[in-house]
């Protein structure tokens, strides 16, 4: 096992990983850009090194600088967090070649899952239910493609195999629109994703987004750690998440969870991973796997009582899982609100100096944030400045705590999406757990903003 971990990330997740390391008695190395020089987690790290200017391309994405920093500080492992280099197979490979431990799955697993066609094929062969449609890239023959689309039935969605962040997808309602959608998506795939492959599948009209958390060690032990519902999204970005996914029969969840475990065994998966599904009319359809720690991991921690980040580090260091599937249960319910520095009138980022920062508290309330009064939100990075998590015995209890916490939390100096969250936790359909992935955007369109 390594003794020191370099955290190749910033913000709330850098702090979260640092806490996990300290809890395990590991030393931490913070690498930071010039914009993050004054961050609290940089001060708390055992060692810290500036790796470049504010622009992520020159700092948090600078692979050579990060590996050099690990060498210089004697770190034995690199934790990539989420975003930045966390799903970069080339980086995982370079870390391993440098004789360091990458806290995540193998480069080969990251590569397979980073290609959505390859991922779908792997999942289907492991018995994971997928969205109807072929698990191969589209051919060049227009007649053959029309035949495939007809067999699936309209509407269909054309997707780039290498797409991400909600880009590289086009819904096609009728056959007339197919050729155009295909050529635009092919062009985008070539230009933006460096992977020209596109594929086609059934477009689901009003699904929910449900995901399954998994954890695997190096010895073939794999568990699934419950479900999360992340249907409240804007532009495919999650806004508010919960665990467990409400209203899904335990037996169905257990069946899907067992398939995910089986898939992990087949591909030799290591560490934390998330299987993302669309769920419609009670059926699960796999869309993609994230081969990293997720932003929304705290709701799973609150409902399982398991520190996911510590587990992720332990298995990367070669430890065996200390529990089996039978030891895992779901206790109560948890919600997470992503607090963004953004103006929800126009959804514009709102960087600047935080002048007031009052946090909520009380039973079941958790805050994961690196921000505080006098913290300056940088315009260079993602606008998320923290996460407010609420746990309770039942969904209604957790929601009641979350409402109070949102009312208590006060941030001034910058605009935040707190008003939007306060509205969402009182939204009739959300309270009734009756929302699909379009709900938030429909509400924003119909009912004013936050
Ligand atoms: P990304 O990697 O860009 O996040 P995903 O494949 O996870 O792409 O899809 C992102 C979102 O696009 C989904 O959460 C869903 O809202 C929508 N989507 C993707 N595939 C389908 C589909 N077959 N039917 C309906 N919506 C879809």
Short mmCIF file of C-alpha atoms and ligand atoms in Angstrom, two decimals:
data_model
loop_
_atom_site.label_atom_id
_atom_site.label_comp_id
_atom_site.label_asym_id
_atom_site.label_seq_id
_atom_site.Cartn_x
_atom_site.Cartn_y
_atom_site.Cartn_z
CA UNK A 1 0.00 0.00 0.00
CA UNK A 2 1.19 3.53 -0.78
CA UNK A 3 1.69 6.05 2.03
CA UNK A 4 1.02 9.27 0.20
CA UNK A 5 -1.64 10.25 -2.35
CA UNK A 6 -1.43 13.07 -4.87
CA UNK A 7 -4.86 14.57 -5.51
CA UNK A 8 -5.04 15.63 -9.16
CA UNK A 9 -8.11 17.81 -8.79
CA UNK A 10 -9.45 20.95 -7.15
CA UNK A 11 -12.45 22.32 -5.29
CA UNK A 12 -14.83 20.33 -3.12
CA UNK A 13 -13.69 16.96 -4.40
CA UNK A 14 -10.03 17.70 -3.65
CA UNK A 15 -11.08 18.43 -0.08
CA UNK A 16 -13.30 15.33 0.08
CA UNK A 17 -10.46 13.07 -1.11
CA UNK A 18 -8.04 14.75 1.28
CA UNK A 19 -10.37 13.98 4.21
CA UNK A 20 -10.63 10.33 3.12
CA UNK A 21 -6.83 10.04 2.93
CA UNK A 22 -6.35 11.61 6.34
CA UNK A 23 -8.92 9.22 7.77
CA UNK A 24 -6.83 6.34 6.44
CA UNK A 25 -3.62 7.80 7.87
CA UNK A 26 -2.24 8.62 4.43
CA UNK A 27 -0.24 11.74 3.61
CA UNK A 28 -1.65 14.04 0.94
CA UNK A 29 -0.10 16.07 -1.85
CA UNK A 30 -2.13 18.95 -3.29
CA UNK A 31 -1.36 20.18 -6.79
CA UNK A 32 -2.94 23.48 -7.67
CA UNK A 33 -3.16 26.14 -10.32
CA UNK A 34 -2.25 29.76 -9.65
CA UNK A 35 -5.97 30.51 -9.25
CA UNK A 36 -6.30 28.01 -6.37
CA UNK A 37 -3.21 29.04 -4.43
CA UNK A 38 -5.22 30.09 -1.34
CA UNK A 39 -7.58 27.11 -1.15
CA UNK A 40 -7.95 25.60 2.33
CA UNK A 41 -7.16 22.06 1.17
CA UNK A 42 -3.87 23.33 -0.28
CA UNK A 43 -2.97 24.64 3.19
CA UNK A 44 -4.02 21.39 4.86
CA UNK A 45 -2.04 19.15 2.52
CA UNK A 46 1.20 17.61 3.79
CA UNK A 47 2.88 18.89 0.64
CA UNK A 48 1.65 21.17 -2.12
CA UNK A 49 2.95 22.17 -5.52
CA UNK A 50 1.78 24.73 -8.04
CA UNK A 51 1.52 23.02 -11.43
CA UNK A 52 0.63 25.92 -13.70
CA UNK A 53 -1.56 28.86 -14.51
CA UNK A 54 -5.32 29.04 -14.02
CA UNK A 55 -6.27 27.57 -17.42
CA UNK A 56 -7.05 23.89 -16.79
CA UNK A 57 -5.29 22.87 -20.00
CA UNK A 58 -2.04 24.14 -18.48
CA UNK A 59 -2.56 22.85 -14.93
CA UNK A 60 -5.18 20.25 -13.98
CA UNK A 61 -4.96 18.66 -17.44
CA UNK A 62 -1.17 18.85 -17.62
CA UNK A 63 -0.33 15.16 -17.34
CA UNK A 64 3.45 15.56 -17.38
CA UNK A 65 3.39 18.20 -14.62
CA UNK A 66 1.14 16.05 -12.41
CA UNK A 67 3.29 12.94 -12.80
CA UNK A 68 6.41 15.01 -12.19
CA UNK A 69 4.82 16.43 -9.02
CA UNK A 70 4.11 12.90 -7.78
CA UNK A 71 7.73 11.91 -8.40
CA UNK A 72 9.09 15.02 -6.70
CA UNK A 73 6.95 14.60 -3.60
CA UNK A 74 7.29 10.83 -3.33
CA UNK A 75 3.54 10.22 -3.70
CA UNK A 76 2.79 6.56 -4.43
CA UNK A 77 -0.67 7.06 -5.90
CA UNK A 78 -2.71 9.59 -7.84
CA UNK A 79 -6.41 10.18 -7.22
CA UNK A 80 -7.98 11.88 -10.25
CA UNK A 81 -11.33 12.83 -8.63
CA UNK A 82 -14.03 13.50 -11.26
CA UNK A 83 -13.78 15.53 -14.48
CA UNK A 84 -10.29 16.60 -15.64
CA UNK A 85 -8.17 13.43 -16.14
CA UNK A 86 -10.43 10.99 -14.31
CA UNK A 87 -11.62 9.14 -17.42
CA UNK A 88 -8.53 9.60 -19.53
CA UNK A 89 -7.20 6.13 -20.36
CA UNK A 90 -3.90 7.56 -21.63
CA UNK A 91 -3.30 9.26 -18.29
CA UNK A 92 -4.10 6.10 -16.32
CA UNK A 93 -1.54 4.30 -18.49
CA UNK A 94 1.13 6.96 -17.96
CA UNK A 95 0.60 6.88 -14.21
CA UNK A 96 1.07 3.10 -14.18
CA UNK A 97 4.13 3.34 -16.43
CA UNK A 98 5.65 5.81 -13.98
CA UNK A 99 5.38 3.12 -11.32
CA UNK A 100 2.53 4.88 -9.50
CA UNK A 101 -0.94 3.63 -8.57
CA UNK A 102 -3.85 5.19 -10.45
CA UNK A 103 -6.83 5.24 -8.07
CA UNK A 104 -9.37 3.92 -10.53
CA UNK A 105 -9.86 1.03 -12.96
CA UNK A 106 -7.32 -0.11 -15.54
CA UNK A 107 -6.68 1.98 -18.64
CA UNK A 108 -8.22 -0.86 -20.68
CA UNK A 109 -11.53 -0.64 -18.75
CA UNK A 110 -11.61 3.15 -19.05
CA UNK A 111 -11.03 2.82 -22.79
CA UNK A 112 -13.82 0.29 -23.36
CA UNK A 113 -16.33 2.30 -21.33
CA UNK A 114 -15.26 5.55 -23.01
CA UNK A 115 -16.52 4.16 -26.31
CA UNK A 116 -20.28 3.91 -25.88
CA UNK A 117 -20.67 1.30 -28.62
CA UNK A 118 -18.00 -0.94 -27.08
CA UNK A 119 -19.53 -0.35 -23.64
CA UNK A 120 -22.99 -1.31 -24.86
CA UNK A 121 -21.63 -4.48 -26.44
CA UNK A 122 -19.80 -5.44 -23.25
CA UNK A 123 -22.88 -4.76 -21.12
CA UNK A 124 -25.23 -6.65 -23.37
CA UNK A 125 -22.99 -9.69 -23.34
CA UNK A 126 -22.97 -9.54 -19.53
CA UNK A 127 -26.78 -9.54 -19.49
CA UNK A 128 -27.23 -5.85 -18.61
CA UNK A 129 -30.42 -4.52 -20.28
CA UNK A 130 -29.63 -1.89 -22.93
CA UNK A 131 -31.63 0.62 -25.00
CA UNK A 132 -33.00 -1.20 -28.09
CA UNK A 133 -30.70 -0.81 -31.09
CA UNK A 134 -27.59 -2.46 -32.52
CA UNK A 135 -24.43 -2.57 -30.41
CA UNK A 136 -22.20 -1.75 -33.34
CA UNK A 137 -21.30 1.46 -35.16
CA UNK A 138 -23.48 2.45 -38.12
CA UNK A 139 -22.31 1.34 -41.56
CA UNK A 140 -21.91 3.81 -44.43
CA UNK A 141 -24.80 2.39 -46.42
CA UNK A 142 -27.82 4.74 -46.27
CA UNK A 143 -30.34 1.97 -47.10
CA UNK A 144 -28.98 -0.26 -44.38
CA UNK A 145 -29.21 2.59 -41.86
CA UNK A 146 -32.82 3.34 -42.81
CA UNK A 147 -33.56 -0.35 -42.32
CA UNK A 148 -32.00 -0.33 -38.84
CA UNK A 149 -33.96 2.77 -37.81
CA UNK A 150 -37.22 1.28 -39.08
CA UNK A 151 -36.56 -1.93 -37.18
CA UNK A 152 -36.06 0.07 -33.95
CA UNK A 153 -39.07 2.31 -34.67
CA UNK A 154 -39.13 6.13 -34.59
CA UNK A 155 -38.26 8.28 -32.74
CA UNK A 156 -34.60 7.20 -32.64
CA UNK A 157 -31.50 8.96 -31.36
CA UNK A 158 -28.21 9.19 -33.26
CA UNK A 159 -25.25 9.25 -30.87
CA UNK A 160 -21.50 9.66 -31.19
CA UNK A 161 -19.67 6.69 -29.65
CA UNK A 162 -17.11 9.05 -28.12
CA UNK A 163 -19.64 11.72 -27.07
CA UNK A 164 -19.85 13.10 -23.56
CA UNK A 165 -21.22 15.93 -21.47
CA UNK A 166 -24.57 15.70 -23.23
CA UNK A 167 -23.05 16.50 -26.64
CA UNK A 168 -23.00 14.47 -29.84
CA UNK A 169 -26.64 13.35 -29.82
CA UNK A 170 -29.57 14.05 -32.12
CA UNK A 171 -33.17 12.91 -31.85
CA UNK A 172 -34.76 11.86 -35.14
CA UNK A 173 -38.56 11.85 -35.28
CA UNK A 174 -39.09 10.67 -38.87
CA UNK A 175 -37.19 9.03 -41.71
CA UNK A 176 -36.95 12.33 -43.66
CA UNK A 177 -34.76 13.80 -40.93
CA UNK A 178 -32.44 10.80 -40.59
CA UNK A 179 -29.82 11.58 -43.23
CA UNK A 180 -29.24 15.14 -42.03
CA UNK A 181 -29.00 14.17 -38.36
CA UNK A 182 -26.53 11.48 -39.28
CA UNK A 183 -24.23 13.71 -41.29
CA UNK A 184 -24.21 16.46 -38.63
CA UNK A 185 -23.47 13.97 -35.84
CA UNK A 186 -20.76 12.23 -37.87
CA UNK A 187 -19.12 15.58 -38.52
CA UNK A 188 -19.33 16.58 -34.84
CA UNK A 189 -17.92 13.19 -33.78
CA UNK A 190 -14.95 13.58 -36.11
CA UNK A 191 -14.26 17.15 -35.04
CA UNK A 192 -14.93 17.06 -31.31
CA UNK A 193 -14.45 13.54 -30.01
CA UNK A 194 -11.64 12.09 -32.08
CA UNK A 195 -13.82 9.01 -32.65
CA UNK A 196 -15.86 9.11 -35.84
CA UNK A 197 -18.12 6.18 -34.89
CA UNK A 198 -21.83 6.91 -34.50
CA UNK A 199 -24.65 4.57 -33.51
CA UNK A 200 -28.39 4.60 -33.25
CA UNK A 201 -30.88 3.55 -30.61
CA UNK A 202 -34.50 3.97 -29.56
CA UNK A 203 -35.27 7.43 -28.19
CA UNK A 204 -37.16 7.09 -24.92
CA UNK A 205 -39.75 9.83 -24.48
CA UNK A 206 -40.04 10.35 -20.74
CA UNK A 207 -37.53 8.23 -18.84
CA UNK A 208 -36.04 8.71 -15.39
CA UNK A 209 -32.28 8.66 -14.85
CA UNK A 210 -31.39 5.90 -12.40
CA UNK A 211 -27.88 4.71 -11.63
CA UNK A 212 -26.26 1.86 -9.76
CA UNK A 213 -23.06 2.32 -7.74
CA UNK A 214 -20.55 -0.54 -7.81
CA UNK A 215 -17.29 -1.24 -5.99
CA UNK A 216 -14.76 -3.92 -6.95
CA UNK A 217 -11.47 -5.13 -5.49
CA UNK A 218 -8.57 -6.82 -7.31
CA UNK A 219 -9.63 -10.32 -6.32
CA UNK A 220 -12.92 -10.54 -8.17
CA UNK A 221 -15.09 -9.37 -5.25
CA UNK A 222 -17.72 -6.93 -6.48
CA UNK A 223 -20.70 -5.36 -4.71
CA UNK A 224 -23.41 -2.93 -5.77
CA UNK A 225 -24.22 -0.19 -3.29
CA UNK A 226 -27.77 0.77 -4.12
CA UNK A 227 -29.37 3.14 -6.57
CA UNK A 228 -29.59 6.87 -7.14
CA UNK A 229 -32.14 8.90 -9.07
CA UNK A 230 -30.70 11.91 -10.90
CA UNK A 231 -33.65 12.84 -13.09
CA UNK A 232 -33.60 16.55 -12.22
CA UNK A 233 -31.25 17.82 -14.92
CA UNK A 234 -30.72 20.92 -17.01
CA UNK A 235 -28.93 20.49 -20.32
CA UNK A 236 -28.06 16.93 -19.24
CA UNK A 237 -26.34 18.31 -16.13
CA UNK A 238 -27.57 16.88 -12.83
CA UNK A 239 -28.94 19.43 -10.37
CA UNK A 240 -30.46 17.45 -7.47
CA UNK A 241 -29.97 13.76 -6.76
CA UNK A 242 -31.33 11.23 -4.31
CA UNK A 243 -30.77 7.71 -3.00
CA UNK A 244 -32.40 5.28 -3.27
CA UNK A 245 -34.27 5.81 -6.56
CA UNK A 246 -37.87 6.03 -5.33
CA UNK A 247 -40.64 3.70 -6.37
CA UNK A 248 -38.56 0.91 -7.90
CA UNK A 249 -39.35 -2.56 -6.53
CA UNK A 250 -36.48 -4.01 -4.48
CA UNK A 251 -36.52 -7.23 -6.47
CA UNK A 252 -36.06 -5.40 -9.79
CA UNK A 253 -33.25 -3.30 -8.35
CA UNK A 254 -31.54 -6.40 -6.97
CA UNK A 255 -31.78 -8.06 -10.39
CA UNK A 256 -30.22 -5.05 -12.18
CA UNK A 257 -27.60 -4.67 -9.42
CA UNK A 258 -26.60 -8.32 -9.81
CA UNK A 259 -26.20 -7.83 -13.60
CA UNK A 260 -23.93 -4.83 -12.99
CA UNK A 261 -21.82 -6.90 -10.61
CA UNK A 262 -21.59 -9.64 -13.23
CA UNK A 263 -20.52 -7.13 -15.88
CA UNK A 264 -17.76 -5.83 -13.59
CA UNK A 265 -16.49 -9.37 -13.09
CA UNK A 266 -16.47 -10.01 -16.83
CA UNK A 267 -14.43 -6.92 -17.64
CA UNK A 268 -12.12 -7.18 -14.63
CA UNK A 269 -13.28 -3.88 -13.17
CA UNK A 270 -11.49 -2.29 -10.19
CA UNK A 271 -12.68 0.43 -7.82
CA UNK A 272 -15.78 2.61 -7.91
CA UNK A 273 -18.00 2.75 -10.97
CA UNK A 274 -21.49 3.85 -11.91
CA UNK A 275 -23.87 2.20 -14.35
CA UNK A 276 -26.26 4.80 -15.74
CA UNK A 277 -29.71 3.74 -16.92
CA UNK A 278 -32.80 5.31 -18.34
CA UNK A 279 -35.89 3.80 -16.72
CA UNK A 280 -39.22 3.88 -18.50
CA UNK A 281 -42.40 1.95 -17.72
CA UNK A 282 -40.55 -0.03 -15.09
CA UNK A 283 -37.80 -1.23 -17.47
CA UNK A 284 -34.06 -0.43 -17.19
CA UNK A 285 -31.98 0.55 -20.23
CA UNK A 286 -28.20 0.96 -19.85
CA UNK A 287 -26.79 4.16 -21.40
CA UNK A 288 -23.24 4.42 -20.10
CA UNK A 289 -20.77 3.58 -17.36
CA UNK A 290 -18.75 6.20 -15.52
CA UNK A 291 -15.41 4.75 -14.49
CA UNK A 292 -14.74 7.14 -11.61
CA UNK A 293 -16.00 8.70 -8.39
CA UNK A 294 -19.23 10.64 -9.04
CA UNK A 295 -20.24 14.08 -7.78
CA UNK A 296 -23.35 12.53 -6.22
CA UNK A 297 -21.53 9.81 -4.25
CA UNK A 298 -22.49 11.32 -0.85
CA UNK A 299 -26.15 10.22 -1.11
CA UNK A 300 -24.93 6.64 -1.37
CA UNK A 301 -22.57 7.17 1.57
CA UNK A 302 -25.42 8.52 3.69
CA UNK A 303 -27.72 5.60 2.90
CA UNK A 304 -25.16 2.77 3.11
CA UNK A 305 -22.96 4.16 5.88
CA UNK A 306 -19.92 3.31 3.74
CA UNK A 307 -17.18 5.86 3.01
CA UNK A 308 -16.91 5.31 -0.74
CA UNK A 309 -13.76 7.35 -1.22
CA UNK A 310 -11.90 5.45 1.50
CA UNK A 311 -13.05 2.18 -0.04
CA UNK A 312 -11.90 3.33 -3.47
CA UNK A 313 -8.44 4.12 -2.10
CA UNK A 314 -8.22 0.86 -0.15
CA UNK A 315 -9.02 -1.38 -3.13
CA UNK A 316 -6.59 0.58 -5.32
CA UNK A 317 -3.94 -0.19 -2.71
CA UNK A 318 -4.66 -3.91 -3.01
CA UNK A 319 -6.93 -4.45 0.00
CA UNK A 320 -9.77 -6.92 -0.17
CA UNK A 321 -13.34 -5.68 0.26
CA UNK A 322 -14.13 -6.00 3.95
CA UNK A 323 -17.81 -6.76 3.37
CA UNK A 324 -20.04 -8.72 1.04
CA UNK A 325 -23.35 -8.01 -0.66
CA UNK A 326 -25.28 -9.42 2.27
CA UNK A 327 -23.72 -6.80 4.60
CA UNK A 328 -25.03 -3.89 2.53
CA UNK A 329 -28.38 -2.34 3.28
CA UNK A 330 -30.08 0.94 2.53
CA UNK A 331 -30.84 3.02 5.61
CA UNK A 332 -33.27 5.87 5.09
CA UNK A 333 -33.15 8.33 2.26
CA UNK A 334 -30.76 11.10 1.15
CA UNK A 335 -30.82 14.08 -1.20
CA UNK A 336 -28.00 16.19 -2.61
CA UNK A 337 -28.32 19.73 -4.02
CA UNK A 338 -25.48 20.92 -6.20
CA UNK A 339 -24.87 24.53 -5.19
CA UNK A 340 -23.65 26.46 -8.22
CA UNK A 341 -22.33 29.98 -8.52
CA UNK A 342 -24.78 30.90 -11.22
CA UNK A 343 -27.56 33.30 -11.88
CA UNK A 344 -30.65 31.19 -12.49
CA UNK A 345 -32.43 33.97 -14.38
CA UNK A 346 -30.17 33.50 -17.37
CA UNK A 347 -28.10 30.51 -16.18
CA UNK A 348 -24.87 32.47 -16.42
CA UNK A 349 -21.88 31.67 -14.19
CA UNK A 350 -21.47 34.18 -11.36
CA UNK A 351 -17.82 34.18 -10.28
CA UNK A 352 -16.55 36.64 -7.66
CA UNK A 353 -15.99 37.14 -3.96
CA UNK A 354 -18.28 35.43 -1.45
CA UNK A 355 -19.05 38.02 1.22
CA UNK A 356 -21.46 35.99 3.35
CA UNK A 357 -21.48 32.20 3.83
CA UNK A 358 -23.88 30.85 6.41
CA UNK A 359 -24.20 27.09 6.54
CA UNK A 360 -27.12 25.02 7.74
CA UNK A 361 -26.73 22.26 10.33
CA UNK A 362 -28.62 19.86 12.53
CA UNK A 363 -29.26 16.12 12.33
CA UNK A 364 -28.70 14.52 8.94
CA UNK A 365 -27.19 17.59 7.27
CA UNK A 366 -23.83 17.40 5.50
CA UNK A 367 -21.97 20.04 3.50
CA UNK A 368 -19.17 19.16 1.09
CA UNK A 369 -17.57 22.43 0.07
CA UNK A 370 -14.21 24.12 -0.20
CA UNK A 371 -15.79 27.60 -0.26
CA UNK A 372 -16.42 30.06 2.57
CA UNK A 373 -16.69 33.76 3.38
CA UNK A 374 -13.95 35.70 1.54
CA UNK A 375 -13.46 32.83 -0.94
CA UNK A 376 -13.23 34.04 -4.50
CA UNK A 377 -15.04 31.84 -7.05
CA UNK A 378 -12.80 31.58 -10.09
CA UNK A 379 -14.25 32.08 -13.57
CA UNK A 380 -11.88 29.41 -14.89
CA UNK A 381 -13.65 26.30 -13.61
CA UNK A 382 -16.99 24.61 -13.19
CA UNK A 383 -19.44 26.75 -11.24
CA UNK A 384 -20.22 24.18 -8.52
CA UNK A 385 -19.11 25.58 -5.16
CA UNK A 386 -20.49 22.92 -2.89
CA UNK A 387 -23.06 20.26 -2.16
CA UNK A 388 -25.76 20.25 0.48
CA UNK A 389 -26.74 16.75 1.50
CA UNK A 390 -29.68 15.80 3.73
CA UNK A 391 -30.43 12.39 5.20
CA UNK A 392 -33.57 11.18 7.00
CA UNK A 393 -35.36 8.00 8.03
CA UNK A 394 -37.83 8.31 5.14
CA UNK A 395 -37.92 10.29 1.90
CA UNK A 396 -40.35 12.75 3.49
CA UNK A 397 -38.09 13.20 6.57
CA UNK A 398 -35.03 13.83 4.40
CA UNK A 399 -36.95 16.27 2.23
CA UNK A 400 -38.22 18.17 5.30
CA UNK A 401 -34.63 18.50 6.59
CA UNK A 402 -33.44 19.59 3.17
CA UNK A 403 -36.09 22.34 2.97
CA UNK A 404 -35.03 23.78 6.32
CA UNK A 405 -31.34 23.53 5.43
CA UNK A 406 -31.87 25.32 2.12
CA UNK A 407 -33.72 28.11 3.91
CA UNK A 408 -30.91 28.40 6.48
CA UNK A 409 -28.11 28.50 3.93
CA UNK A 410 -27.20 32.07 2.97
CA UNK A 411 -24.63 33.06 0.38
CA UNK A 412 -23.97 36.65 -0.66
CA UNK A 413 -21.55 38.41 -2.96
CA UNK A 414 -22.25 36.06 -5.87
CA UNK A 415 -25.47 34.68 -7.32
CA UNK A 416 -26.25 31.01 -6.59
CA UNK A 417 -28.88 28.51 -7.61
CA UNK A 418 -30.17 28.25 -3.99
CA UNK A 419 -33.49 29.93 -4.95
CA UNK A 420 -34.00 27.28 -7.65
CA UNK A 421 -33.37 24.47 -5.13
CA UNK A 422 -35.80 26.05 -2.64
CA UNK A 423 -38.43 25.95 -5.34
CA UNK A 424 -37.61 22.42 -6.46
CA UNK A 425 -37.98 20.91 -2.97
CA UNK A 426 -41.53 22.28 -2.91
CA UNK A 427 -42.39 21.21 -6.46
CA UNK A 428 -45.47 19.02 -6.31
CA UNK A 429 -44.29 16.42 -8.83
CA UNK A 430 -40.82 16.18 -7.26
CA UNK A 431 -42.29 15.80 -3.78
CA UNK A 432 -44.44 12.97 -5.17
CA UNK A 433 -41.33 11.40 -6.83
CA UNK A 434 -43.08 11.69 -10.15
CA UNK A 435 -40.53 13.36 -12.44
CA UNK A 436 -38.71 12.39 -15.62
CA UNK A 437 -35.47 13.78 -17.08
CA UNK A 438 -37.35 16.63 -18.80
CA UNK A 439 -39.22 17.83 -15.73
CA UNK A 440 -36.81 20.57 -14.64
CA UNK A 441 -36.50 22.08 -18.10
CA UNK A 442 -40.27 22.02 -18.54
CA UNK A 443 -40.71 23.77 -15.19
CA UNK A 444 -38.12 26.40 -16.08
CA UNK A 445 -39.85 27.04 -19.37
CA UNK A 446 -43.39 27.22 -17.95
CA UNK A 447 -42.98 28.70 -14.55
CA UNK A 448 -40.33 31.41 -14.47
CA UNK A 449 -36.97 30.67 -12.90
CA UNK A 450 -35.80 30.57 -9.36
P1 LIG B 1 -23.24 11.79 -21.94
O1 LIG B 1 -22.05 10.89 -21.90
O2 LIG B 1 -23.05 12.93 -22.89
O3 LIG B 1 -23.74 12.19 -20.60
P2 LIG B 1 -25.41 9.81 -22.17
O4 LIG B 1 -25.38 8.69 -23.13
O5 LIG B 1 -25.19 9.51 -20.73
O6 LIG B 1 -24.39 10.95 -22.68
O7 LIG B 1 -26.78 10.58 -22.33
C1 LIG B 1 -26.99 11.83 -21.70
C2 LIG B 1 -28.46 12.13 -21.63
O8 LIG B 1 -29.05 12.16 -22.95
C3 LIG B 1 -29.28 11.13 -20.86
O9 LIG B 1 -29.25 11.36 -19.48
C4 LIG B 1 -30.67 11.38 -21.47
O10 LIG B 1 -31.19 12.57 -20.93
C5 LIG B 1 -30.35 11.62 -22.92
N1 LIG B 1 -30.40 10.36 -23.69
C6 LIG B 1 -29.35 9.59 -24.06
N2 LIG B 1 -29.77 8.50 -24.73
C7 LIG B 1 -31.13 8.56 -24.78
C8 LIG B 1 -32.14 7.71 -25.33
N3 LIG B 1 -31.88 6.58 -25.95
N4 LIG B 1 -33.45 8.12 -25.16
C9 LIG B 1 -33.74 9.26 -24.52
N5 LIG B 1 -32.83 10.09 -23.99
C10 LIG B 1 -31.53 9.75 -24.12
#
